[in-house]
Structure formats: C-alpha cells, structure tokens
PDB file of C-alpha atoms in Angstrom:
ATOM      1  CA  MET A  13     -15.671 -37.504 -30.973  1.00  0.00           C
ATOM      2  CA  ALA A  14     -13.256 -38.708 -33.698  1.00  0.00           C
ATOM      3  CA  ARG A  15     -15.021 -40.188 -36.840  1.00  0.00           C
ATOM      4  CA  VAL A  16     -15.942 -43.879 -36.770  1.00  0.00           C
ATOM      5  CA  ARG A  17     -14.515 -45.376 -39.670  1.00  0.00           C
ATOM      6  CA  TYR A  18     -16.847 -48.179 -39.622  1.00  0.00           C
ATOM      7  CA  GLY A  19     -19.691 -46.054 -39.590  1.00  0.00           C
ATOM      8  CA  ALA A  20     -22.228 -45.026 -42.512  1.00  0.00           C
ATOM      9  CA  ARG A  21     -20.668 -43.017 -45.438  1.00  0.00           C
ATOM     10  CA  THR A  22     -22.290 -40.099 -46.782  1.00  0.00           C
ATOM     11  CA  GLU A  23     -23.913 -40.166 -50.229  1.00  0.00           C
ATOM     12  CA  ARG A  24     -20.918 -37.458 -51.373  1.00  0.00           C
ATOM     13  CA  GLU A  25     -18.534 -40.312 -50.424  1.00  0.00           C
ATOM     14  CA  ILE A  26     -20.363 -43.162 -52.021  1.00  0.00           C
ATOM     15  CA  ALA A  27     -20.544 -41.312 -55.275  1.00  0.00           C
ATOM     16  CA  ALA A  28     -17.044 -40.256 -55.180  1.00  0.00           C
ATOM     17  CA  THR A  29     -16.219 -44.208 -54.835  1.00  0.00           C
ATOM     18  CA  ARG A  30     -18.218 -44.785 -57.886  1.00  0.00           C
ATOM     19  CA  THR A  31     -16.509 -42.152 -59.898  1.00  0.00           C
ATOM     20  CA  ALA A  32     -13.154 -43.386 -58.962  1.00  0.00           C
ATOM     21  CA  GLY A  33     -14.184 -47.052 -60.079  1.00  0.00           C
ATOM     22  CA  ALA A  34     -15.425 -45.549 -63.312  1.00  0.00           C
ATOM     23  CA  ARG A  35     -12.095 -44.019 -63.994  1.00  0.00           C
ATOM     24  CA  LEU A  36     -10.345 -47.590 -63.773  1.00  0.00           C
ATOM     25  CA  SER A  37     -11.389 -48.544 -67.456  1.00  0.00           C
ATOM     26  CA  ASP A  38      -9.001 -46.128 -68.907  1.00  0.00           C
ATOM     27  CA  LEU A  39      -5.974 -48.564 -67.669  1.00  0.00           C
ATOM     28  CA  TRP A  40      -4.069 -49.944 -70.175  1.00  0.00           C
ATOM     29  CA  SER A  41      -2.751 -53.525 -69.847  1.00  0.00           C
ATOM     30  CA  THR A  42      -0.025 -55.518 -71.411  1.00  0.00           C
ATOM     31  CA  GLY A  43      -1.341 -59.013 -71.950  1.00  0.00           C
ATOM     32  CA  VAL A  44      -0.447 -62.351 -73.443  1.00  0.00           C
ATOM     33  CA  VAL A  45      -3.651 -64.352 -74.720  1.00  0.00           C
ATOM     34  CA  ALA A  46      -3.342 -68.059 -76.148  1.00  0.00           C
ATOM     35  CA  VAL A  47      -6.404 -69.966 -77.638  1.00  0.00           C
ATOM     36  CA  TRP A  48      -6.476 -73.604 -78.654  1.00  0.00           C
ATOM     37  CA  GLU A  49      -8.655 -76.351 -79.778  1.00  0.00           C
ATOM     38  CA  THR A  50      -9.181 -78.986 -77.004  1.00  0.00           C
ATOM     39  CA  ASP A  51     -11.208 -82.160 -75.829  1.00  0.00           C
ATOM     40  CA  PRO A  52     -14.512 -81.226 -76.481  1.00  0.00           C
ATOM     41  CA  ASP A  53     -15.757 -84.007 -73.848  1.00  0.00           C
ATOM     42  CA  ALA A  54     -13.794 -82.104 -71.325  1.00  0.00           C
ATOM     43  CA  VAL A  55     -15.288 -78.758 -72.113  1.00  0.00           C
ATOM     44  CA  ALA A  56     -18.735 -80.184 -72.047  1.00  0.00           C
ATOM     45  CA  ALA A  57     -18.330 -81.715 -68.573  1.00  0.00           C
ATOM     46  CA  VAL A  58     -17.147 -78.339 -66.939  1.00  0.00           C
ATOM     47  CA  LEU A  59     -20.486 -76.286 -68.097  1.00  0.00           C
ATOM     48  CA  PRO A  60     -23.125 -76.156 -65.644  1.00  0.00           C
ATOM     49  CA  ARG A  61     -26.704 -75.910 -67.088  1.00  0.00           C
ATOM     50  CA  PRO A  62     -27.717 -73.846 -69.126  1.00  0.00           C
ATOM     51  CA  LEU A  63     -24.547 -73.201 -70.626  1.00  0.00           C
ATOM     52  CA  LYS A  64     -23.848 -75.414 -73.480  1.00  0.00           C
ATOM     53  CA  PRO A  65     -20.579 -76.002 -75.745  1.00  0.00           C
ATOM     54  CA  THR A  66     -19.823 -74.240 -78.882  1.00  0.00           C
ATOM     55  CA  ALA A  67     -19.375 -75.784 -82.119  1.00  0.00           C
ATOM     56  CA  ARG A  68     -15.716 -75.648 -81.693  1.00  0.00           C
ATOM     57  CA  PRO A  69     -14.187 -76.890 -78.470  1.00  0.00           C
ATOM     58  CA  LEU A  70     -11.774 -73.788 -77.585  1.00  0.00           C
ATOM     59  CA  ALA A  71     -10.004 -73.063 -74.419  1.00  0.00           C
ATOM     60  CA  ARG A  72      -8.236 -69.595 -73.463  1.00  0.00           C
ATOM     61  CA  ALA A  73      -5.776 -68.458 -71.193  1.00  0.00           C
ATOM     62  CA  ALA A  74      -5.236 -64.570 -70.797  1.00  0.00           C
ATOM     63  CA  ILE A  75      -2.558 -63.484 -68.567  1.00  0.00           C
ATOM     64  CA  SER A  76      -1.961 -59.604 -68.163  1.00  0.00           C
ATOM     65  CA  ARG A  77      -0.433 -56.986 -65.712  1.00  0.00           C
ATOM     66  CA  VAL A  78      -1.417 -53.430 -65.225  1.00  0.00           C
ATOM     67  CA  ASP A  79      -0.452 -50.492 -62.910  1.00  0.00           C
ATOM     68  CA  LEU A  80      -3.486 -50.160 -60.238  1.00  0.00           C
ATOM     69  CA  GLY A  81      -3.409 -47.575 -58.386  1.00  0.00           C
ATOM     70  CA  GLY A  82       0.405 -47.094 -58.113  1.00  0.00           C
ATOM     71  CA  GLN A  83       0.629 -51.077 -57.519  1.00  0.00           C
ATOM     72  CA  PRO A  84       1.176 -53.772 -60.126  1.00  0.00           C
ATOM     73  CA  LEU A  85      -1.757 -55.880 -60.670  1.00  0.00           C
ATOM     74  CA  GLY A  86      -1.551 -59.353 -62.343  1.00  0.00           C
ATOM     75  CA  ALA A  87      -4.763 -60.694 -63.515  1.00  0.00           C
ATOM     76  CA  GLY A  88      -5.243 -64.131 -65.223  1.00  0.00           C
ATOM     77  CA  SER A  89      -8.114 -66.215 -66.756  1.00  0.00           C
ATOM     78  CA  PHE A  90      -8.402 -69.608 -67.726  1.00  0.00           C
ATOM     79  CA  ALA A  91     -11.617 -70.304 -69.742  1.00  0.00           C
ATOM     80  CA  VAL A  92     -13.639 -72.680 -72.270  1.00  0.00           C
ATOM     81  CA  ALA A  93     -15.956 -71.555 -75.020  1.00  0.00           C
ATOM     82  CA  ALA A  94     -19.483 -71.660 -73.935  1.00  0.00           C
ATOM     83  CA  ALA A  95     -23.131 -70.431 -75.302  1.00  0.00           C
ATOM     84  CA  HIS A  96     -26.016 -69.343 -73.492  1.00  0.00           C
ATOM     85  CA  GLY A  97     -28.889 -69.520 -75.880  1.00  0.00           C
ATOM     86  CA  PRO A  98     -27.762 -67.243 -78.892  1.00  0.00           C
ATOM     87  CA  VAL A  99     -24.870 -65.869 -77.058  1.00  0.00           C
ATOM     88  CA  ASP A 100     -21.292 -67.092 -77.555  1.00  0.00           C
ATOM     89  CA  GLY A 101     -18.765 -66.332 -74.841  1.00  0.00           C
ATOM     90  CA  TRP A 102     -16.571 -67.924 -72.119  1.00  0.00           C
ATOM     91  CA  TYR A 103     -16.820 -69.602 -68.977  1.00  0.00           C
ATOM     92  CA  PRO A 104     -13.744 -69.076 -66.874  1.00  0.00           C
ATOM     93  CA  LEU A 105     -12.771 -71.697 -64.547  1.00  0.00           C
ATOM     94  CA  VAL A 106     -10.057 -69.873 -62.499  1.00  0.00           C
ATOM     95  CA  MET A 107      -9.129 -66.312 -62.522  1.00  0.00           C
ATOM     96  CA  PRO A 108      -5.802 -65.846 -60.163  1.00  0.00           C
ATOM     97  CA  MET A 109      -5.395 -62.146 -59.337  1.00  0.00           C
ATOM     98  CA  THR A 110      -2.277 -60.682 -57.195  1.00  0.00           C
ATOM     99  CA  GLN A 111      -4.208 -58.391 -55.150  1.00  0.00           C
ATOM    100  CA  GLU A 112      -7.202 -58.753 -52.937  1.00  0.00           C
ATOM    101  CA  ARG A 113      -8.730 -55.471 -54.130  1.00  0.00           C
ATOM    102  CA  ALA A 114      -9.174 -57.152 -57.836  1.00  0.00           C
ATOM    103  CA  LEU A 115     -10.377 -60.545 -56.293  1.00  0.00           C
ATOM    104  CA  THR A 116     -13.098 -59.246 -53.849  1.00  0.00           C
ATOM    105  CA  GLY A 117     -15.102 -56.895 -56.078  1.00  0.00           C
ATOM    106  CA  GLY A 118     -15.111 -59.406 -58.934  1.00  0.00           C
ATOM    107  CA  ARG A 119     -16.338 -62.472 -56.858  1.00  0.00           C
ATOM    108  CA  GLU A 120     -18.835 -60.640 -54.725  1.00  0.00           C
ATOM    109  CA  VAL A 121     -20.327 -58.360 -57.474  1.00  0.00           C
ATOM    110  CA  PHE A 122     -20.122 -60.448 -60.821  1.00  0.00           C
ATOM    111  CA  GLY A 123     -19.473 -64.040 -59.259  1.00  0.00           C
ATOM    112  CA  GLU A 124     -16.019 -64.344 -60.959  1.00  0.00           C
ATOM    113  CA  PRO A 125     -13.988 -67.322 -59.931  1.00  0.00           C
ATOM    114  CA  LYS A 126     -11.128 -65.464 -58.678  1.00  0.00           C
ATOM    115  CA  LYS A 127      -8.414 -66.547 -56.424  1.00  0.00           C
ATOM    116  CA  LEU A 128      -5.466 -65.008 -54.928  1.00  0.00           C
ATOM    117  CA  GLY A 129      -2.116 -66.173 -57.025  1.00  0.00           C
ATOM    118  CA  GLU A 130       0.887 -64.964 -58.732  1.00  0.00           C
ATOM    119  CA  VAL A 131       0.702 -63.800 -62.229  1.00  0.00           C
ATOM    120  CA  THR A 132       3.613 -62.773 -64.346  1.00  0.00           C
ATOM    121  CA  VAL A 133       3.863 -61.402 -67.820  1.00  0.00           C
ATOM    122  CA  GLU A 134       7.668 -60.916 -68.661  1.00  0.00           C
ATOM    123  CA  ARG A 135       9.243 -59.860 -72.183  1.00  0.00           C
ATOM    124  CA  ASP A 136      12.767 -59.331 -72.887  1.00  0.00           C
ATOM    125  CA  GLY A 137      13.342 -58.423 -76.420  1.00  0.00           C
ATOM    126  CA  LEU A 138      11.421 -60.765 -78.483  1.00  0.00           C
ATOM    127  CA  VAL A 139      11.197 -63.372 -75.857  1.00  0.00           C
ATOM    128  CA  VAL A 140       7.989 -63.669 -73.980  1.00  0.00           C
ATOM    129  CA  ARG A 141       6.822 -65.667 -70.983  1.00  0.00           C
ATOM    130  CA  ALA A 142       3.690 -65.596 -69.114  1.00  0.00           C
ATOM    131  CA  SER A 143       2.194 -67.725 -66.274  1.00  0.00           C
ATOM    132  CA  MET A 144      -0.301 -68.493 -63.826  1.00  0.00           C
ATOM    133  CA  THR A 145       1.009 -69.957 -60.421  1.00  0.00           C
ATOM    134  CA  ARG A 146      -1.013 -71.095 -57.318  1.00  0.00           C
ATOM    135  CA  HIS A 147       0.425 -73.296 -54.479  1.00  0.00           C
ATOM    136  CA  GLY A 148       3.766 -73.266 -55.933  1.00  0.00           C
ATOM    137  CA  ILE A 149       2.630 -74.580 -59.323  1.00  0.00           C
ATOM    138  CA  ALA A 150       2.874 -72.716 -62.738  1.00  0.00           C
ATOM    139  CA  PHE A 151      -0.406 -74.524 -63.824  1.00  0.00           C
ATOM    140  CA  VAL A 152      -0.280 -72.328 -67.066  1.00  0.00           C
ATOM    141  CA  GLU A 153       2.600 -71.084 -68.801  1.00  0.00           C
ATOM    142  CA  VAL A 154       2.688 -69.376 -72.234  1.00  0.00           C
ATOM    143  CA  ARG A 155       6.058 -69.055 -73.885  1.00  0.00           C
ATOM    144  CA  GLY A 156       7.464 -68.233 -77.119  1.00  0.00           C
ATOM    145  CA  ALA A 157       8.941 -65.351 -79.272  1.00  0.00           C
ATOM    146  CA  VAL A 158       7.365 -62.097 -80.993  1.00  0.00           C
ATOM    147  CA  SER A 159       7.189 -62.953 -84.460  1.00  0.00           C
ATOM    148  CA  GLY A 160       5.677 -59.780 -86.097  1.00  0.00           C
ATOM    149  CA  PRO A 161       2.934 -57.081 -85.648  1.00  0.00           C
ATOM    150  CA  LEU A 162      -0.694 -57.839 -86.410  1.00  0.00           C
ATOM    151  CA  PRO A 163      -3.200 -55.643 -87.488  1.00  0.00           C
ATOM    152  CA  LEU A 164      -5.010 -53.465 -84.754  1.00  0.00           C
ATOM    153  CA  PRO A 165      -8.517 -55.037 -84.398  1.00  0.00           C
ATOM    154  CA  ALA A 166     -11.879 -52.861 -84.160  1.00  0.00           C
ATOM    155  CA  PRO A 167     -13.213 -52.469 -80.930  1.00  0.00           C
ATOM    156  CA  VAL A 168     -14.809 -55.631 -79.625  1.00  0.00           C
ATOM    157  CA  ARG A 169     -17.501 -56.947 -77.314  1.00  0.00           C
ATOM    158  CA  ARG A 170     -16.737 -60.175 -75.556  1.00  0.00           C
ATOM    159  CA  THR A 171     -19.087 -61.978 -73.233  1.00  0.00           C
ATOM    160  CA  ASP A 172     -18.087 -63.936 -70.015  1.00  0.00           C
ATOM    161  CA  PHE A 173     -20.411 -66.232 -68.124  1.00  0.00           C
ATOM    162  CA  TYR A 174     -20.502 -66.105 -64.347  1.00  0.00           C
ATOM    163  CA  PHE A 175     -22.601 -67.844 -61.664  1.00  0.00           C
ATOM    164  CA  LYS A 176     -23.274 -65.610 -58.658  1.00  0.00           C
ATOM    165  CA  PHE A 177     -24.387 -67.691 -55.441  1.00  0.00           C
ATOM    166  CA  LEU A 178     -23.994 -68.040 -51.582  1.00  0.00           C
ATOM    167  CA  PRO A 179     -23.479 -71.548 -50.189  1.00  0.00           C
ATOM    168  CA  ALA A 180     -25.894 -71.842 -47.582  1.00  0.00           C
ATOM    169  CA  VAL A 181     -25.144 -71.214 -43.989  1.00  0.00           C
ATOM    170  CA  ASP A 182     -25.960 -74.838 -42.833  1.00  0.00           C
ATOM    171  CA  GLY A 183     -23.804 -76.201 -45.691  1.00  0.00           C
ATOM    172  CA  ARG A 184     -26.937 -77.704 -47.571  1.00  0.00           C
ATOM    173  CA  GLY A 185     -27.293 -75.971 -51.062  1.00  0.00           C
ATOM    174  CA  PHE A 186     -27.317 -72.291 -51.400  1.00  0.00           C
ATOM    175  CA  ASP A 187     -28.945 -69.403 -49.558  1.00  0.00           C
ATOM    176  CA  GLY A 188     -31.351 -68.246 -52.616  1.00  0.00           C
ATOM    177  CA  ASP A 189     -31.187 -69.313 -56.137  1.00  0.00           C
ATOM    178  CA  PRO A 190     -28.000 -69.037 -58.206  1.00  0.00           C
ATOM    179  CA  LEU A 191     -27.969 -66.193 -60.896  1.00  0.00           C
ATOM    180  CA  LEU A 192     -26.345 -66.630 -64.294  1.00  0.00           C
ATOM    181  CA  VAL A 193     -24.483 -63.379 -64.941  1.00  0.00           C
ATOM    182  CA  HIS A 194     -23.282 -62.100 -68.443  1.00  0.00           C
ATOM    183  CA  CYS A 195     -20.535 -60.011 -68.124  1.00  0.00           C
ATOM    184  CA  GLU A 196     -19.799 -57.687 -71.469  1.00  0.00           C
ATOM    185  CA  ARG A 197     -16.376 -56.455 -71.875  1.00  0.00           C
ATOM    186  CA  HIS A 198     -15.862 -53.589 -74.185  1.00  0.00           C
ATOM    187  CA  GLU A 199     -12.026 -53.857 -75.496  1.00  0.00           C
ATOM    188  CA  ARG A 200      -9.679 -51.579 -77.555  1.00  0.00           C
ATOM    189  CA  VAL A 201      -6.307 -52.555 -78.530  1.00  0.00           C
ATOM    190  CA  ARG A 202      -3.612 -50.249 -79.171  1.00  0.00           C
ATOM    191  CA  ARG A 203      -0.881 -52.744 -79.951  1.00  0.00           C
ATOM    192  CA  LEU A 204      -0.822 -56.382 -80.808  1.00  0.00           C
ATOM    193  CA  GLU A 205       1.862 -58.777 -81.883  1.00  0.00           C
ATOM    194  CA  ARG A 206       2.020 -62.351 -82.770  1.00  0.00           C
ATOM    195  CA  VAL A 207       3.883 -64.761 -80.646  1.00  0.00           C
ATOM    196  CA  THR A 208       5.265 -68.137 -82.032  1.00  0.00           C
ATOM    197  CA  GLY A 209       5.657 -70.606 -79.167  1.00  0.00           C
ATOM    198  CA  ASP A 210       3.646 -72.815 -77.019  1.00  0.00           C
ATOM    199  CA  VAL A 211       1.409 -73.715 -74.006  1.00  0.00           C
ATOM    200  CA  VAL A 212       2.409 -75.723 -71.032  1.00  0.00           C
ATOM    201  CA  LEU A 213      -0.169 -76.837 -68.605  1.00  0.00           C
ATOM    202  CA  ARG A 214       1.033 -78.782 -65.564  1.00  0.00           C
ATOM    203  CA  GLU A 215      -0.773 -80.807 -63.121  1.00  0.00           C
ATOM    204  CA  SER A 216      -2.487 -79.158 -60.324  1.00  0.00           C
ATOM    205  CA  VAL A 217      -5.060 -80.630 -57.870  1.00  0.00           C
ATOM    206  CA  TYR A 218      -6.168 -77.168 -56.885  1.00  0.00           C
ATOM    207  CA  ASP A 219      -6.277 -75.726 -60.531  1.00  0.00           C
ATOM    208  CA  PRO A 220      -6.706 -78.888 -63.109  1.00  0.00           C
ATOM    209  CA  VAL A 221      -6.591 -77.158 -66.179  1.00  0.00           C
ATOM    210  CA  ALA A 222      -4.316 -79.946 -67.654  1.00  0.00           C
ATOM    211  CA  ASP A 223      -7.710 -81.665 -68.431  1.00  0.00           C
ATOM    212  CA  PHE A 224      -7.555 -79.528 -71.287  1.00  0.00           C
ATOM    213  CA  PRO A 225      -4.836 -80.484 -73.619  1.00  0.00           C
ATOM    214  CA  VAL A 226      -4.014 -78.349 -76.677  1.00  0.00           C
ATOM    215  CA  ARG A 227      -5.051 -80.457 -79.482  1.00  0.00           C
ATOM    216  CA  ARG A 228      -4.499 -77.525 -81.994  1.00  0.00           C
ATOM    217  CA  LEU A 229      -2.971 -74.146 -81.046  1.00  0.00           C
ATOM    218  CA  VAL A 230      -5.292 -71.468 -82.573  1.00  0.00           C
ATOM    219  CA  GLU A 231      -2.970 -68.123 -81.776  1.00  0.00           C
ATOM    220  CA  ILE A 232      -0.977 -66.668 -78.995  1.00  0.00           C
ATOM    221  CA  THR A 233      -0.704 -63.013 -79.104  1.00  0.00           C
ATOM    222  CA  ILE A 234       0.894 -60.019 -76.692  1.00  0.00           C
ATOM    223  CA  GLY A 235      -0.756 -56.739 -77.069  1.00  0.00           C
ATOM    224  CA  GLU A 236      -1.836 -53.679 -75.069  1.00  0.00           C
ATOM    225  CA  LYS A 237      -5.396 -53.140 -74.547  1.00  0.00           C
ATOM    226  CA  THR A 238      -8.090 -51.425 -72.273  1.00  0.00           C
ATOM    227  CA  GLY A 239     -11.748 -51.537 -71.741  1.00  0.00           C
ATOM    228  CA  ASP A 240     -14.823 -51.458 -69.736  1.00  0.00           C
ATOM    229  CA  GLN A 241     -17.232 -54.300 -68.328  1.00  0.00           C
ATOM    230  CA  ARG A 242     -20.882 -54.313 -67.303  1.00  0.00           C
ATOM    231  CA  GLY A 243     -22.669 -57.157 -65.842  1.00  0.00           C
ATOM    232  CA  ARG A 244     -26.225 -58.143 -65.914  1.00  0.00           C
ATOM    233  CA  VAL A 245     -28.141 -61.012 -64.330  1.00  0.00           C
ATOM    234  CA  VAL A 246     -30.102 -62.842 -67.178  1.00  0.00           C
ATOM    235  CA  GLU A 247     -31.816 -65.558 -65.351  1.00  0.00           C
ATOM    236  CA  ARG A 248     -31.925 -67.510 -62.014  1.00  0.00           C
ATOM    237  CA  VAL A 249     -30.620 -70.945 -62.137  1.00  0.00           C
ATOM    238  CA  ASP A 250     -31.911 -74.109 -60.727  1.00  0.00           C
ATOM    239  CA  PRO A 251     -29.702 -74.949 -57.597  1.00  0.00           C
ATOM    240  CA  ARG A 252     -29.866 -78.666 -58.195  1.00  0.00           C
ATOM    241  CA  SER A 253     -27.893 -78.096 -61.572  1.00  0.00           C
ATOM    242  CA  LEU A 254     -25.020 -75.989 -60.076  1.00  0.00           C
ATOM    243  CA  LEU A 255     -24.511 -77.778 -56.985  1.00  0.00           C
ATOM    244  CA  PRO A 256     -22.414 -80.581 -58.611  1.00  0.00           C
ATOM    245  CA  PHE A 257     -19.978 -77.843 -60.097  1.00  0.00           C
ATOM    246  CA  LEU A 258     -19.523 -76.113 -56.917  1.00  0.00           C
ATOM    247  CA  HIS A 259     -16.239 -77.366 -56.265  1.00  0.00           C
ATOM    248  CA  GLN A 260     -14.761 -75.409 -59.266  1.00  0.00           C
ATOM    249  CA  ARG A 261     -15.185 -72.429 -57.115  1.00  0.00           C
ATOM    250  CA  TYR A 262     -13.024 -73.539 -53.944  1.00  0.00           C
ATOM    251  CA  ASP A 263      -9.689 -75.089 -53.276  1.00  0.00           C
ATOM    252  CA  ASP A 264     -11.541 -77.107 -50.530  1.00  0.00           C
ATOM    253  CA  PRO A 265     -15.098 -77.785 -51.427  1.00  0.00           C
ATOM    254  CA  LEU A 266     -15.872 -78.924 -47.911  1.00  0.00           C
ATOM    255  CA  GLN A 267     -15.787 -75.429 -46.799  1.00  0.00           C
ATOM    256  CA  ALA A 268     -19.073 -74.953 -48.453  1.00  0.00           C
ATOM    257  CA  LEU A 269     -20.693 -78.381 -48.567  1.00  0.00           C
ATOM    258  CA  ASP A 270     -19.974 -79.709 -45.020  1.00  0.00           C
ATOM    259  CA  ALA A 271     -20.105 -76.658 -42.833  1.00  0.00           C
ATOM    260  CA  PRO A 272     -21.004 -77.728 -39.341  1.00  0.00           C
ATOM    261  CA  PRO A 273     -24.654 -76.569 -38.056  1.00  0.00           C
ATOM    262  CA  ALA A 274     -23.283 -74.015 -35.818  1.00  0.00           C
ATOM    263  CA  ALA A 275     -20.239 -71.908 -36.728  1.00  0.00           C
ATOM    264  CA  THR A 276     -17.452 -71.728 -34.018  1.00  0.00           C
ATOM    265  CA  GLY A 277     -15.404 -68.404 -33.155  1.00  0.00           C
ATOM    266  CA  SER A 278     -16.235 -65.087 -31.486  1.00  0.00           C
ATOM    267  CA  ARG A 279     -19.125 -63.014 -31.621  1.00  0.00           C
TER     268      ARG A 279
END
C-alpha cells in the first residue's frame, strides 16, 4: 500500500522539520519601522492585565519583506509599548501576513495576532513606501525619502507580549486558562538608513489603528536585519481579565463568543 500521507511521521522526519525551521533564522529581511508617541489613554485601554503602560506612550509599525523558501513574504506588525513587571516590550494588536505558512505557526505556537493581509515594502531610489492592507484598506502607510545612513546598532534583544488561548467549544470563555507569552527576538542589522516622512493611519472597522494618532514622530528607518525568536510561557492569566479583549484577535468576534451549542457540518 502506498504511504498514507496523513499518517504518523517518523522521528527522523520530525527532526528534519525542526532543523529546517532553525535555518529560517538566517534569512535577511528588508523592512521599514516607524515609531511615534501617541495617546496614552488609548494605549492603556488596549492592554489586558497583567500588562501595563510604559512611561512613554509609543506605537510602532514594522513592515518587512523577505524571500521565504523561494516565495516572497510580507510581514507586518502594529504594536504599542507595554510592560510586564520589570520587562518592557511591545504588545502587537495586529500582524498581517501574506502567507498562510507564516500565519498559522505564529498564531498556534506563540499566540501572535496574525491575520492574512497584503504587506508591501517599496523603494525607488530614495523614495520609500510601505503599507499594511486588509479588506481593501491600507490601514497603515509609511512614506518618505531616505535622508542618510545610520550607524549599525549592536545586536539587540526585543520582547513581544502575546496571549495564547483557545475560545471555548460552547462559546463561553476559554478552554483552559489563557497563557501570557514572552517572545524574545534577537536581531542583527547589516544596513540601516534614516527616512524623512510621515505615517498615515486610515480608518478601518477591522483594524482600528487610527485610534493611535501620531502625536510626535520619533523615527522612521529602513534597513536589513535577521534574527531568531524564542517564546516562553511566563504565567497563566485570569480568563475574566482577558475575555473583554477577545475581539482584538478576530474580525468577527461573534465567531468566538456566540458559537452555537452544537457545531454544524460534516463529521
């Protein structure tokens, strides 16, 4: 009988998959990063406990492209500054990806708020444009012109905070306590340039980042970087504190909150 492809994999095949995944850290991406000061009340409003605002109310848009396995991948992130105890980091609200491969692993393993979308990074001479688009709306656009090189920073460790959870089968709460994940990214940069420009936030009911206006632009850069990431669960979270924020993860929160008692479909 020919091999049944949905059948169990051998230990050698599983080990080979892990090895292939480790090689992805050697990929270099080209990305545009914009950081700005925004409304402190807006930042505080979107942080589930135990996350808290930092002293400086920052928002960050990171928009990158990379060749992943011979296919171009666009990856975006919109995040606000947050702290968990003594650790400062970023709490991403939406992370559009152009490939399902990048989406599923991050959501299921780390709890990243990834969604399918369009992500573009374009450079024509000195002119730069990068955007994140979903449902036909470019809800974040960074545009400007390269104004000069920047010194290469030393390798840096950056922490992102995620909540990993499963909505309950009956639509009421969660199946198990949600988990707070610290995802540590170790990044190396081989090229970095300053961009003089602006950040445009467009209204979208699906990705309402327009609630985080640009009060003062801190910086816009374009560069090439690589890195790896490691996640760890740091604590279990009270489901009651996270449930009011469940809609952050879904375009239609009714999918998770108002599920019928018995699912329909083939079995």
